[in-house]
């Protein structure tokens, strides 16, 4: 191995210390060897040729390499759906896109374009699940980014928000100019329990193509910061909708506009 010294809290080259193997993704930890039999007996499956060392916790925080190359962890749509019942307290969503193909394929979207009310079906499995989880004290929250003027897809979501709110979701909206000022990312994700991120991937036709899950601490911390900034600045969907000029709400005039 070709080792690069990355840091130590015991002098320039003292123990304990961290090193990077410049030719691989391996890390070498230098510390006090654990040799007493009682401590070794507590280790799980220490194989011949392996050794254990002890280092202060602060050394990891200060000197362990932070840049990690990870392969994206994509999960099935079934696994993703299970997150909405398995989470413990909060499910928070950032929605940044100008349209969602799945919305446009729904009967609700057809009714919206026709100027009809979007109906709440109490027996719909999605609605029933949201009510059940909300009754357990769990919170579903969303911030939706809206362009000026809004796209047809964004106007649909504003109308649809009332149905979502009736089954326990708290939905707020934010103008894209304000989102840009807050340096919010142009990506959609769910944040579960401030621990797990579900990053949603879309193709060029606005179809959801995959869900990438991560619990990497730095990414989760950034997602929590995004949530706090967006939630603090956004306003409830009904207040937001009331502030949109009437000419920008006319689906008939917008029907031939770009999505």
mmCIF file of N, CA and C in Angstrom, residues 43 47 60 68 79 121-122 125 136 157 168 173 177 183 187 195 235 239 243:
data_model
loop_
_atom_site.group_PDB
_atom_site.id
_atom_site.type_symbol
_atom_site.label_atom_id
_atom_site.label_comp_id
_atom_site.label_asym_id
_atom_site.label_seq_id
_atom_site.Cartn_x
_atom_site.Cartn_y
_atom_site.Cartn_z
ATOM 1 N N UNK A 43 -15.036 -9.143 20.818
ATOM 2 C CA UNK A 43 -15.066 -8.811 19.400
ATOM 3 C C UNK A 43 -15.754 -9.917 18.615
ATOM 4 N N UNK A 47 -10.828 -12.681 12.828
ATOM 5 C CA UNK A 47 -10.210 -13.732 12.034
ATOM 6 C C UNK A 47 -8.691 -13.710 12.177
ATOM 7 N N UNK A 60 -11.879 10.226 15.039
ATOM 8 C CA UNK A 60 -12.731 9.944 13.888
ATOM 9 C C UNK A 60 -13.394 11.219 13.376
ATOM 10 N N UNK A 68 -16.368 10.247 0.381
ATOM 11 C CA UNK A 68 -16.584 8.833 0.144
ATOM 12 C C UNK A 68 -17.258 8.654 -1.211
ATOM 13 N N UNK A 79 -40.466 -1.160 -1.755
ATOM 14 C CA UNK A 79 -39.698 -0.781 -0.573
ATOM 15 C C UNK A 79 -39.903 0.693 -0.241
ATOM 16 N N UNK A 121 -62.087 10.347 -2.353
ATOM 17 C CA UNK A 121 -62.656 9.011 -2.181
ATOM 18 C C UNK A 121 -62.162 8.460 -0.847
ATOM 19 N N UNK A 122 -63.015 8.395 0.172
ATOM 20 C CA UNK A 122 -62.557 7.945 1.493
ATOM 21 C C UNK A 122 -62.068 6.506 1.506
ATOM 22 N N UNK A 125 -57.096 3.554 -1.123
ATOM 23 C CA UNK A 125 -56.057 3.032 -0.221
ATOM 24 C C UNK A 125 -55.051 4.091 0.216
ATOM 25 N N UNK A 136 -51.951 8.133 14.200
ATOM 26 C CA UNK A 136 -50.921 7.654 15.119
ATOM 27 C C UNK A 136 -49.993 8.777 15.582
ATOM 28 N N UNK A 157 -51.682 20.754 -8.606
ATOM 29 C CA UNK A 157 -51.264 20.369 -7.260
ATOM 30 C C UNK A 157 -51.822 21.320 -6.206
ATOM 31 N N UNK A 168 -54.652 14.518 6.364
ATOM 32 C CA UNK A 168 -53.604 14.687 7.366
ATOM 33 C C UNK A 168 -52.318 15.324 6.899
ATOM 34 N N UNK A 173 -46.433 26.198 0.097
ATOM 35 C CA UNK A 173 -45.891 26.541 -1.219
ATOM 36 C C UNK A 173 -44.908 27.697 -1.130
ATOM 37 N N UNK A 177 -38.570 31.891 -7.210
ATOM 38 C CA UNK A 177 -37.599 32.963 -6.969
ATOM 39 C C UNK A 177 -37.119 32.945 -5.522
ATOM 40 N N UNK A 183 -31.279 29.158 -2.021
ATOM 41 C CA UNK A 183 -30.376 28.146 -2.604
ATOM 42 C C UNK A 183 -30.897 26.733 -2.374
ATOM 43 N N UNK A 187 -34.211 19.432 -6.923
ATOM 44 C CA UNK A 187 -34.391 17.990 -6.883
ATOM 45 C C UNK A 187 -35.522 17.658 -5.917
ATOM 46 N N UNK A 195 -33.623 11.093 9.139
ATOM 47 C CA UNK A 195 -32.594 10.049 9.101
ATOM 48 C C UNK A 195 -32.379 9.469 7.717
ATOM 49 N N UNK A 235 -45.639 29.259 2.642
ATOM 50 C CA UNK A 235 -46.934 29.563 3.268
ATOM 51 C C UNK A 235 -47.925 28.468 2.908
ATOM 52 N N UNK A 239 -53.439 30.024 1.377
ATOM 53 C CA UNK A 239 -52.971 31.411 1.378
ATOM 54 C C UNK A 239 -52.191 31.702 0.101
ATOM 55 N N UNK A 243 -53.106 34.343 -3.427
ATOM 56 C CA UNK A 243 -52.246 35.419 -3.900
ATOM 57 C C UNK A 243 -51.864 35.328 -5.357
#
